[in-house]
């Protein structure tokens, strides 16, 4: 398998920066994000209408562009839901709403080959670049290069994080701030002191286990804080937000000029 540069960077303690793709279906988005300097992109299957074919096409674009492609799966449960994005070439998974050690054990079982798990063996696929190699060589490489990220989105998950991170095969943990705020009874208040307290607790537990931590936010200033606190897996904005916010800014600036033009005036 290809080297997972994001996984390698995280092991070296480096900061990696990515974004979410939830709406744009063209494989060209991968090259755009790579050109912009992103290290990785996360294809969202949890909150989008993407089909597995769209996901496969986006992954091909990412592999061609040289940007690491991770898929956020729609559910933490279901062997096939977890393994199929890997079979079509994803270099990692972001698994949402993880809360118990038992769930993590099943996630690893579905996404890692023997001896770590029991992922279904379809070896001559895009994830191996269709090469014919010894099965043990492919499965060993896949286990080494596949990045498994737990999305931590509830008070329960943070309170039990020690157990979640004790399972072999977990590579990183990433906060979902909106769902976490809802779990804490302060929906949408992602800068509330209670939320900040729990995120800080998560970062410290991850440090104790030597597991990289991360978060997905729209605010660069907030992300700077968490990088300085020790987070290394950084997700900023999304295809939707970047398009809408940039377009809105351009239109707003032009409207500001246009309002000073007298009606009927021809230059």
PDB file of C-alpha atoms in Angstrom:
ATOM      1  CA  UNK A   1       0.000   0.000   0.000  1.00  0.00           C
ATOM      2  CA  UNK A   2       0.971   3.624  -0.478  1.00  0.00           C
ATOM      3  CA  UNK A   3       2.565   5.395   2.434  1.00  0.00           C
ATOM      4  CA  UNK A   4       0.015   7.266   4.537  1.00  0.00           C
ATOM      5  CA  UNK A   5       1.782  10.595   4.907  1.00  0.00           C
ATOM      6  CA  UNK A   6      -0.722  11.909   7.442  1.00  0.00           C
ATOM      7  CA  UNK A   7      -0.275   8.883   9.677  1.00  0.00           C
ATOM      8  CA  UNK A   8       3.509   9.215   9.386  1.00  0.00           C
ATOM      9  CA  UNK A   9       3.388  12.933  10.232  1.00  0.00           C
ATOM     10  CA  UNK A  10       1.197  12.315  13.274  1.00  0.00           C
ATOM     11  CA  UNK A  11       3.621   9.683  14.559  1.00  0.00           C
ATOM     12  CA  UNK A  12       6.367  12.300  14.237  1.00  0.00           C
ATOM     13  CA  UNK A  13       4.334  14.799  16.273  1.00  0.00           C
ATOM     14  CA  UNK A  14       3.687  17.122  13.347  1.00  0.00           C
ATOM     15  CA  UNK A  15       0.523  19.162  12.753  1.00  0.00           C
ATOM     16  CA  UNK A  16      -1.579  18.041   9.782  1.00  0.00           C
ATOM     17  CA  UNK A  17      -4.332  20.185   8.290  1.00  0.00           C
ATOM     18  CA  UNK A  18      -7.429  18.997   6.467  1.00  0.00           C
ATOM     19  CA  UNK A  19     -10.998  19.885   5.611  1.00  0.00           C
ATOM     20  CA  UNK A  20     -14.372  18.225   5.042  1.00  0.00           C
ATOM     21  CA  UNK A  21     -15.916  17.491   1.640  1.00  0.00           C
ATOM     22  CA  UNK A  22     -19.684  17.152   1.973  1.00  0.00           C
ATOM     23  CA  UNK A  23     -21.161  18.511  -1.245  1.00  0.00           C
ATOM     24  CA  UNK A  24     -18.710  18.812  -4.168  1.00  0.00           C
ATOM     25  CA  UNK A  25     -18.821  15.633  -6.239  1.00  0.00           C
ATOM     26  CA  UNK A  26     -16.118  16.392  -8.800  1.00  0.00           C
ATOM     27  CA  UNK A  27     -12.839  14.504  -8.251  1.00  0.00           C
ATOM     28  CA  UNK A  28     -11.189  17.816  -9.132  1.00  0.00           C
ATOM     29  CA  UNK A  29     -11.898  19.041  -5.590  1.00  0.00           C
ATOM     30  CA  UNK A  30      -9.029  16.839  -4.405  1.00  0.00           C
ATOM     31  CA  UNK A  31      -6.533  18.608  -6.653  1.00  0.00           C
ATOM     32  CA  UNK A  32      -7.915  22.007  -5.601  1.00  0.00           C
ATOM     33  CA  UNK A  33      -7.400  21.176  -1.935  1.00  0.00           C
ATOM     34  CA  UNK A  34      -3.951  19.731  -2.602  1.00  0.00           C
ATOM     35  CA  UNK A  35      -2.995  22.880  -4.522  1.00  0.00           C
ATOM     36  CA  UNK A  36      -4.246  24.970  -1.582  1.00  0.00           C
ATOM     37  CA  UNK A  37      -1.833  23.073   0.667  1.00  0.00           C
ATOM     38  CA  UNK A  38      -4.132  20.776   2.641  1.00  0.00           C
ATOM     39  CA  UNK A  39      -2.584  17.552   3.917  1.00  0.00           C
ATOM     40  CA  UNK A  40      -5.825  15.590   3.887  1.00  0.00           C
ATOM     41  CA  UNK A  41      -9.502  15.678   3.011  1.00  0.00           C
ATOM     42  CA  UNK A  42     -12.352  13.907   4.773  1.00  0.00           C
ATOM     43  CA  UNK A  43     -15.222  12.711   2.594  1.00  0.00           C
ATOM     44  CA  UNK A  44     -18.396  12.928   4.649  1.00  0.00           C
ATOM     45  CA  UNK A  45     -20.712   9.938   4.428  1.00  0.00           C
ATOM     46  CA  UNK A  46     -22.428  10.687   7.739  1.00  0.00           C
ATOM     47  CA  UNK A  47     -24.160  13.927   6.760  1.00  0.00           C
ATOM     48  CA  UNK A  48     -24.193  13.928   2.946  1.00  0.00           C
ATOM     49  CA  UNK A  49     -26.004  12.322   0.050  1.00  0.00           C
ATOM     50  CA  UNK A  50     -22.857  10.777  -1.417  1.00  0.00           C
ATOM     51  CA  UNK A  51     -23.109   7.280  -2.872  1.00  0.00           C
ATOM     52  CA  UNK A  52     -20.278   4.781  -2.597  1.00  0.00           C
ATOM     53  CA  UNK A  53     -19.567   5.394  -6.304  1.00  0.00           C
ATOM     54  CA  UNK A  54     -19.152   9.128  -5.660  1.00  0.00           C
ATOM     55  CA  UNK A  55     -16.843   8.307  -2.763  1.00  0.00           C
ATOM     56  CA  UNK A  56     -14.793   5.994  -4.994  1.00  0.00           C
ATOM     57  CA  UNK A  57     -14.471   8.726  -7.642  1.00  0.00           C
ATOM     58  CA  UNK A  58     -13.403  11.323  -5.075  1.00  0.00           C
ATOM     59  CA  UNK A  59     -10.833   8.906  -3.663  1.00  0.00           C
ATOM     60  CA  UNK A  60      -9.374   8.323  -7.133  1.00  0.00           C
ATOM     61  CA  UNK A  61      -9.031  12.089  -7.479  1.00  0.00           C
ATOM     62  CA  UNK A  62      -7.278  12.266  -4.122  1.00  0.00           C
ATOM     63  CA  UNK A  63      -4.874   9.460  -4.980  1.00  0.00           C
ATOM     64  CA  UNK A  64      -3.984  11.215  -8.232  1.00  0.00           C
ATOM     65  CA  UNK A  65      -3.524  14.564  -6.454  1.00  0.00           C
ATOM     66  CA  UNK A  66      -1.383  13.104  -3.682  1.00  0.00           C
ATOM     67  CA  UNK A  67      -3.637  14.263  -0.848  1.00  0.00           C
ATOM     68  CA  UNK A  68      -4.484  11.774   1.893  1.00  0.00           C
ATOM     69  CA  UNK A  69      -8.147  10.800   1.724  1.00  0.00           C
ATOM     70  CA  UNK A  70     -10.128   9.809   4.815  1.00  0.00           C
ATOM     71  CA  UNK A  71     -13.809   8.849   4.842  1.00  0.00           C
ATOM     72  CA  UNK A  72     -16.180   9.656   7.676  1.00  0.00           C
ATOM     73  CA  UNK A  73     -18.409   6.606   7.675  1.00  0.00           C
ATOM     74  CA  UNK A  74     -22.172   6.917   8.277  1.00  0.00           C
ATOM     75  CA  UNK A  75     -22.152   4.704  11.360  1.00  0.00           C
ATOM     76  CA  UNK A  76     -19.807   3.111  13.879  1.00  0.00           C
ATOM     77  CA  UNK A  77     -21.662  -0.177  13.412  1.00  0.00           C
ATOM     78  CA  UNK A  78     -21.650  -2.554  10.460  1.00  0.00           C
ATOM     79  CA  UNK A  79     -18.601  -4.424   9.193  1.00  0.00           C
ATOM     80  CA  UNK A  80     -19.387  -3.643   5.552  1.00  0.00           C
ATOM     81  CA  UNK A  81     -20.033   0.071   6.173  1.00  0.00           C
ATOM     82  CA  UNK A  82     -16.596   0.332   7.767  1.00  0.00           C
ATOM     83  CA  UNK A  83     -14.540  -1.770   5.367  1.00  0.00           C
ATOM     84  CA  UNK A  84     -15.995  -0.768   1.999  1.00  0.00           C
ATOM     85  CA  UNK A  85     -14.503   2.767   1.868  1.00  0.00           C
ATOM     86  CA  UNK A  86     -11.109   1.176   2.555  1.00  0.00           C
ATOM     87  CA  UNK A  87     -11.608  -1.305  -0.290  1.00  0.00           C
ATOM     88  CA  UNK A  88     -12.235   1.573  -2.717  1.00  0.00           C
ATOM     89  CA  UNK A  89      -9.024   3.287  -1.675  1.00  0.00           C
ATOM     90  CA  UNK A  90      -9.552   5.431   1.422  1.00  0.00           C
ATOM     91  CA  UNK A  91      -6.369   5.704   3.478  1.00  0.00           C
ATOM     92  CA  UNK A  92      -8.272   6.091   6.700  1.00  0.00           C
ATOM     93  CA  UNK A  93     -11.626   6.318   8.447  1.00  0.00           C
ATOM     94  CA  UNK A  94     -13.183   8.836  10.801  1.00  0.00           C
ATOM     95  CA  UNK A  95     -15.707   6.876  12.859  1.00  0.00           C
ATOM     96  CA  UNK A  96     -18.474   9.001  14.449  1.00  0.00           C
ATOM     97  CA  UNK A  97     -20.222   8.806  17.819  1.00  0.00           C
ATOM     98  CA  UNK A  98     -17.837   6.297  19.415  1.00  0.00           C
ATOM     99  CA  UNK A  99     -18.564   5.841  23.128  1.00  0.00           C
ATOM    100  CA  UNK A 100     -17.564   2.388  24.386  1.00  0.00           C
ATOM    101  CA  UNK A 101     -14.565   0.073  24.350  1.00  0.00           C
ATOM    102  CA  UNK A 102     -16.729  -2.676  22.863  1.00  0.00           C
ATOM    103  CA  UNK A 103     -17.522  -0.432  19.891  1.00  0.00           C
ATOM    104  CA  UNK A 104     -13.830   0.283  19.351  1.00  0.00           C
ATOM    105  CA  UNK A 105     -13.007  -3.433  19.408  1.00  0.00           C
ATOM    106  CA  UNK A 106     -15.584  -4.046  16.659  1.00  0.00           C
ATOM    107  CA  UNK A 107     -14.293  -1.080  14.625  1.00  0.00           C
ATOM    108  CA  UNK A 108     -10.749  -2.448  14.676  1.00  0.00           C
ATOM    109  CA  UNK A 109     -12.014  -5.942  13.871  1.00  0.00           C
ATOM    110  CA  UNK A 110     -13.754  -4.607  10.738  1.00  0.00           C
ATOM    111  CA  UNK A 111     -10.956  -2.336   9.517  1.00  0.00           C
ATOM    112  CA  UNK A 112      -7.749  -4.251  10.251  1.00  0.00           C
ATOM    113  CA  UNK A 113      -6.589  -7.571   8.856  1.00  0.00           C
ATOM    114  CA  UNK A 114      -5.253 -10.479  10.912  1.00  0.00           C
ATOM    115  CA  UNK A 115      -3.766 -10.448  13.531  1.00  0.00           C
ATOM    116  CA  UNK A 116      -5.399  -7.162  14.613  1.00  0.00           C
ATOM    117  CA  UNK A 117      -8.792  -7.824  13.048  1.00  0.00           C
ATOM    118  CA  UNK A 118     -10.852  -9.734  10.505  1.00  0.00           C
ATOM    119  CA  UNK A 119     -11.343  -7.239   7.666  1.00  0.00           C
ATOM    120  CA  UNK A 120     -12.664  -9.001   4.576  1.00  0.00           C
ATOM    121  CA  UNK A 121      -9.867  -9.937   2.181  1.00  0.00           C
ATOM    122  CA  UNK A 122     -10.381  -8.400  -1.257  1.00  0.00           C
ATOM    123  CA  UNK A 123      -6.737  -7.669  -1.937  1.00  0.00           C
ATOM    124  CA  UNK A 124      -6.468  -6.884  -5.654  1.00  0.00           C
ATOM    125  CA  UNK A 125      -8.392  -3.623  -5.501  1.00  0.00           C
ATOM    126  CA  UNK A 126      -7.591   0.066  -5.799  1.00  0.00           C
ATOM    127  CA  UNK A 127      -6.387   0.165  -2.179  1.00  0.00           C
ATOM    128  CA  UNK A 128      -3.436  -2.001  -3.275  1.00  0.00           C
ATOM    129  CA  UNK A 129      -3.144  -0.310  -6.705  1.00  0.00           C
ATOM    130  CA  UNK A 130      -4.330  -3.616  -8.218  1.00  0.00           C
ATOM    131  CA  UNK A 131      -0.930  -5.249  -7.732  1.00  0.00           C
ATOM    132  CA  UNK A 132      -0.482  -8.978  -7.238  1.00  0.00           C
ATOM    133  CA  UNK A 133       1.563  -9.531  -4.099  1.00  0.00           C
ATOM    134  CA  UNK A 134       1.781 -11.977  -1.254  1.00  0.00           C
ATOM    135  CA  UNK A 135      -1.358 -11.733   0.898  1.00  0.00           C
ATOM    136  CA  UNK A 136       0.595 -11.327   4.116  1.00  0.00           C
ATOM    137  CA  UNK A 137       2.626  -8.501   2.587  1.00  0.00           C
ATOM    138  CA  UNK A 138      -0.527  -6.617   1.540  1.00  0.00           C
ATOM    139  CA  UNK A 139      -2.380  -7.144   4.809  1.00  0.00           C
ATOM    140  CA  UNK A 140       0.634  -6.199   6.912  1.00  0.00           C
ATOM    141  CA  UNK A 141       1.119  -3.011   4.885  1.00  0.00           C
ATOM    142  CA  UNK A 142      -2.593  -2.178   5.063  1.00  0.00           C
ATOM    143  CA  UNK A 143      -2.585  -2.537   8.847  1.00  0.00           C
ATOM    144  CA  UNK A 144       0.430  -0.230   9.063  1.00  0.00           C
ATOM    145  CA  UNK A 145      -0.861   2.445   6.679  1.00  0.00           C
ATOM    146  CA  UNK A 146      -4.607   2.586   7.436  1.00  0.00           C
ATOM    147  CA  UNK A 147      -5.469   5.474   9.768  1.00  0.00           C
ATOM    148  CA  UNK A 148      -8.304   4.868  12.242  1.00  0.00           C
ATOM    149  CA  UNK A 149      -9.647   7.997  13.951  1.00  0.00           C
ATOM    150  CA  UNK A 150     -12.301   7.899  16.655  1.00  0.00           C
ATOM    151  CA  UNK A 151     -14.666  10.878  16.597  1.00  0.00           C
ATOM    152  CA  UNK A 152     -15.304  11.889  20.204  1.00  0.00           C
ATOM    153  CA  UNK A 153     -18.676  13.625  20.421  1.00  0.00           C
ATOM    154  CA  UNK A 154     -20.159  13.106  23.878  1.00  0.00           C
ATOM    155  CA  UNK A 155     -19.541  13.491  27.593  1.00  0.00           C
ATOM    156  CA  UNK A 156     -19.747   9.717  27.901  1.00  0.00           C
ATOM    157  CA  UNK A 157     -16.975   9.245  25.344  1.00  0.00           C
ATOM    158  CA  UNK A 158     -14.625  11.658  27.125  1.00  0.00           C
ATOM    159  CA  UNK A 159     -15.410  10.214  30.553  1.00  0.00           C
ATOM    160  CA  UNK A 160     -14.510   6.759  29.200  1.00  0.00           C
ATOM    161  CA  UNK A 161     -11.701   7.826  26.872  1.00  0.00           C
ATOM    162  CA  UNK A 162      -9.014   5.900  28.759  1.00  0.00           C
ATOM    163  CA  UNK A 163     -10.755   2.658  27.832  1.00  0.00           C
ATOM    164  CA  UNK A 164     -11.371   3.677  24.211  1.00  0.00           C
ATOM    165  CA  UNK A 165      -7.704   4.487  23.631  1.00  0.00           C
ATOM    166  CA  UNK A 166      -6.516   1.262  25.256  1.00  0.00           C
ATOM    167  CA  UNK A 167      -7.583  -0.758  22.194  1.00  0.00           C
ATOM    168  CA  UNK A 168      -4.701  -1.583  19.846  1.00  0.00           C
ATOM    169  CA  UNK A 169      -5.187  -0.122  16.378  1.00  0.00           C
ATOM    170  CA  UNK A 170      -6.569   3.299  17.331  1.00  0.00           C
ATOM    171  CA  UNK A 171      -4.413   5.957  15.668  1.00  0.00           C
ATOM    172  CA  UNK A 172      -6.041   9.257  16.683  1.00  0.00           C
ATOM    173  CA  UNK A 173      -9.079  10.856  18.322  1.00  0.00           C
ATOM    174  CA  UNK A 174     -10.931  13.901  17.014  1.00  0.00           C
ATOM    175  CA  UNK A 175     -13.488  16.068  18.790  1.00  0.00           C
ATOM    176  CA  UNK A 176     -16.844  16.737  17.129  1.00  0.00           C
ATOM    177  CA  UNK A 177     -17.562  20.061  18.879  1.00  0.00           C
ATOM    178  CA  UNK A 178     -21.196  20.515  17.883  1.00  0.00           C
ATOM    179  CA  UNK A 179     -22.414  17.118  19.029  1.00  0.00           C
ATOM    180  CA  UNK A 180     -20.285  17.429  22.147  1.00  0.00           C
ATOM    181  CA  UNK A 181     -21.974  20.720  23.021  1.00  0.00           C
ATOM    182  CA  UNK A 182     -25.362  19.058  22.627  1.00  0.00           C
ATOM    183  CA  UNK A 183     -24.281  16.186  24.880  1.00  0.00           C
ATOM    184  CA  UNK A 184     -23.228  18.725  27.522  1.00  0.00           C
ATOM    185  CA  UNK A 185     -26.622  20.456  27.386  1.00  0.00           C
ATOM    186  CA  UNK A 186     -25.298  23.591  25.662  1.00  0.00           C
ATOM    187  CA  UNK A 187     -26.102  22.911  21.984  1.00  0.00           C
ATOM    188  CA  UNK A 188     -24.122  25.031  19.550  1.00  0.00           C
ATOM    189  CA  UNK A 189     -22.110  26.782  22.276  1.00  0.00           C
ATOM    190  CA  UNK A 190     -18.720  25.463  21.217  1.00  0.00           C
ATOM    191  CA  UNK A 191     -16.829  28.184  23.121  1.00  0.00           C
ATOM    192  CA  UNK A 192     -18.717  27.650  26.391  1.00  0.00           C
ATOM    193  CA  UNK A 193     -16.383  27.099  29.398  1.00  0.00           C
ATOM    194  CA  UNK A 194     -17.916  23.673  30.001  1.00  0.00           C
ATOM    195  CA  UNK A 195     -17.132  22.608  26.442  1.00  0.00           C
ATOM    196  CA  UNK A 196     -13.591  23.975  26.653  1.00  0.00           C
ATOM    197  CA  UNK A 197     -13.096  22.068  29.903  1.00  0.00           C
ATOM    198  CA  UNK A 198     -14.123  18.752  28.347  1.00  0.00           C
ATOM    199  CA  UNK A 199     -12.048  19.276  25.219  1.00  0.00           C
ATOM    200  CA  UNK A 200      -9.037  20.040  27.406  1.00  0.00           C
ATOM    201  CA  UNK A 201      -9.688  16.851  29.361  1.00  0.00           C
ATOM    202  CA  UNK A 202      -9.737  14.904  26.099  1.00  0.00           C
ATOM    203  CA  UNK A 203      -6.407  16.401  24.980  1.00  0.00           C
ATOM    204  CA  UNK A 204      -4.737  15.453  28.260  1.00  0.00           C
ATOM    205  CA  UNK A 205      -6.007  11.867  28.165  1.00  0.00           C
ATOM    206  CA  UNK A 206      -4.766  11.501  24.581  1.00  0.00           C
ATOM    207  CA  UNK A 207      -1.330  12.741  25.661  1.00  0.00           C
ATOM    208  CA  UNK A 208      -1.235  10.111  28.419  1.00  0.00           C
ATOM    209  CA  UNK A 209      -1.865   7.399  25.816  1.00  0.00           C
ATOM    210  CA  UNK A 210       0.473   8.956  23.226  1.00  0.00           C
ATOM    211  CA  UNK A 211      -2.461   9.166  20.806  1.00  0.00           C
ATOM    212  CA  UNK A 212      -2.717  12.293  18.608  1.00  0.00           C
ATOM    213  CA  UNK A 213      -5.792  14.423  19.270  1.00  0.00           C
ATOM    214  CA  UNK A 214      -7.656  16.772  16.970  1.00  0.00           C
ATOM    215  CA  UNK A 215     -10.740  18.850  16.339  1.00  0.00           C
ATOM    216  CA  UNK A 216     -12.872  20.202  13.481  1.00  0.00           C
ATOM    217  CA  UNK A 217     -13.699  23.916  13.710  1.00  0.00           C
ATOM    218  CA  UNK A 218     -14.340  26.863  11.429  1.00  0.00           C
ATOM    219  CA  UNK A 219     -12.417  29.380  13.535  1.00  0.00           C
ATOM    220  CA  UNK A 220      -8.703  29.674  12.829  1.00  0.00           C
ATOM    221  CA  UNK A 221      -8.200  31.508  16.130  1.00  0.00           C
ATOM    222  CA  UNK A 222      -9.800  28.656  18.069  1.00  0.00           C
ATOM    223  CA  UNK A 223      -7.690  26.137  16.177  1.00  0.00           C
ATOM    224  CA  UNK A 224      -4.516  28.055  17.043  1.00  0.00           C
ATOM    225  CA  UNK A 225      -5.407  27.636  20.717  1.00  0.00           C
ATOM    226  CA  UNK A 226      -5.852  23.890  20.414  1.00  0.00           C
ATOM    227  CA  UNK A 227      -2.648  23.448  18.418  1.00  0.00           C
ATOM    228  CA  UNK A 228      -0.813  25.228  21.217  1.00  0.00           C
ATOM    229  CA  UNK A 229      -2.560  22.911  23.708  1.00  0.00           C
ATOM    230  CA  UNK A 230      -1.156  19.888  21.882  1.00  0.00           C
ATOM    231  CA  UNK A 231      -3.637  18.943  19.155  1.00  0.00           C
ATOM    232  CA  UNK A 232      -2.065  17.745  15.917  1.00  0.00           C
ATOM    233  CA  UNK A 233      -4.994  16.549  13.761  1.00  0.00           C
ATOM    234  CA  UNK A 234      -6.563  19.803  12.606  1.00  0.00           C
ATOM    235  CA  UNK A 235      -9.669  20.152  10.442  1.00  0.00           C
ATOM    236  CA  UNK A 236     -10.816  23.574   9.322  1.00  0.00           C
ATOM    237  CA  UNK A 237     -14.021  24.548   7.519  1.00  0.00           C
ATOM    238  CA  UNK A 238     -15.528  22.506   4.643  1.00  0.00           C
ATOM    239  CA  UNK A 239     -16.202  22.701   0.925  1.00  0.00           C
ATOM    240  CA  UNK A 240     -19.632  24.208   1.688  1.00  0.00           C
ATOM    241  CA  UNK A 241     -18.368  26.873   4.071  1.00  0.00           C
ATOM    242  CA  UNK A 242     -15.390  27.868   1.952  1.00  0.00           C
ATOM    243  CA  UNK A 243     -17.519  28.308  -1.177  1.00  0.00           C
ATOM    244  CA  UNK A 244     -20.420  30.115   0.507  1.00  0.00           C
ATOM    245  CA  UNK A 245     -18.299  32.363   2.729  1.00  0.00           C
ATOM    246  CA  UNK A 246     -15.853  33.341  -0.022  1.00  0.00           C
ATOM    247  CA  UNK A 247     -18.692  33.972  -2.473  1.00  0.00           C
ATOM    248  CA  UNK A 248     -20.593  36.032   0.106  1.00  0.00           C
ATOM    249  CA  UNK A 249     -17.518  38.157   0.822  1.00  0.00           C
ATOM    250  CA  UNK A 250     -16.932  38.879  -2.869  1.00  0.00           C
ATOM    251  CA  UNK A 251     -20.576  39.786  -3.469  1.00  0.00           C
ATOM    252  CA  UNK A 252     -20.676  41.941  -0.338  1.00  0.00           C
ATOM    253  CA  UNK A 253     -17.615  43.911  -1.445  1.00  0.00           C
ATOM    254  CA  UNK A 254     -19.043  44.500  -4.910  1.00  0.00           C
ATOM    255  CA  UNK A 255     -22.471  45.474  -3.520  1.00  0.00           C
ATOM    256  CA  UNK A 256     -20.696  48.067  -1.375  1.00  0.00           C
ATOM    257  CA  UNK A 257     -19.273  49.658  -4.514  1.00  0.00           C
ATOM    258  CA  UNK A 258     -22.515  49.305  -6.460  1.00  0.00           C
ATOM    259  CA  UNK A 259     -24.635  51.112  -3.861  1.00  0.00           C
ATOM    260  CA  UNK A 260     -22.653  54.294  -4.488  1.00  0.00           C
ATOM    261  CA  UNK A 261     -23.583  54.314  -8.163  1.00  0.00           C
ATOM    262  CA  UNK A 262     -26.551  56.536  -8.928  1.00  0.00           C
ATOM    263  CA  UNK A 263     -29.517  54.768 -10.511  1.00  0.00           C
ATOM    264  CA  UNK A 264     -29.489  55.164 -14.270  1.00  0.00           C
ATOM    265  CA  UNK A 265     -25.933  56.456 -14.327  1.00  0.00           C
ATOM    266  CA  UNK A 266     -23.849  55.145 -17.219  1.00  0.00           C
ATOM    267  CA  UNK A 267     -20.066  55.328 -16.978  1.00  0.00           C
TER     268      UNK A 267
END
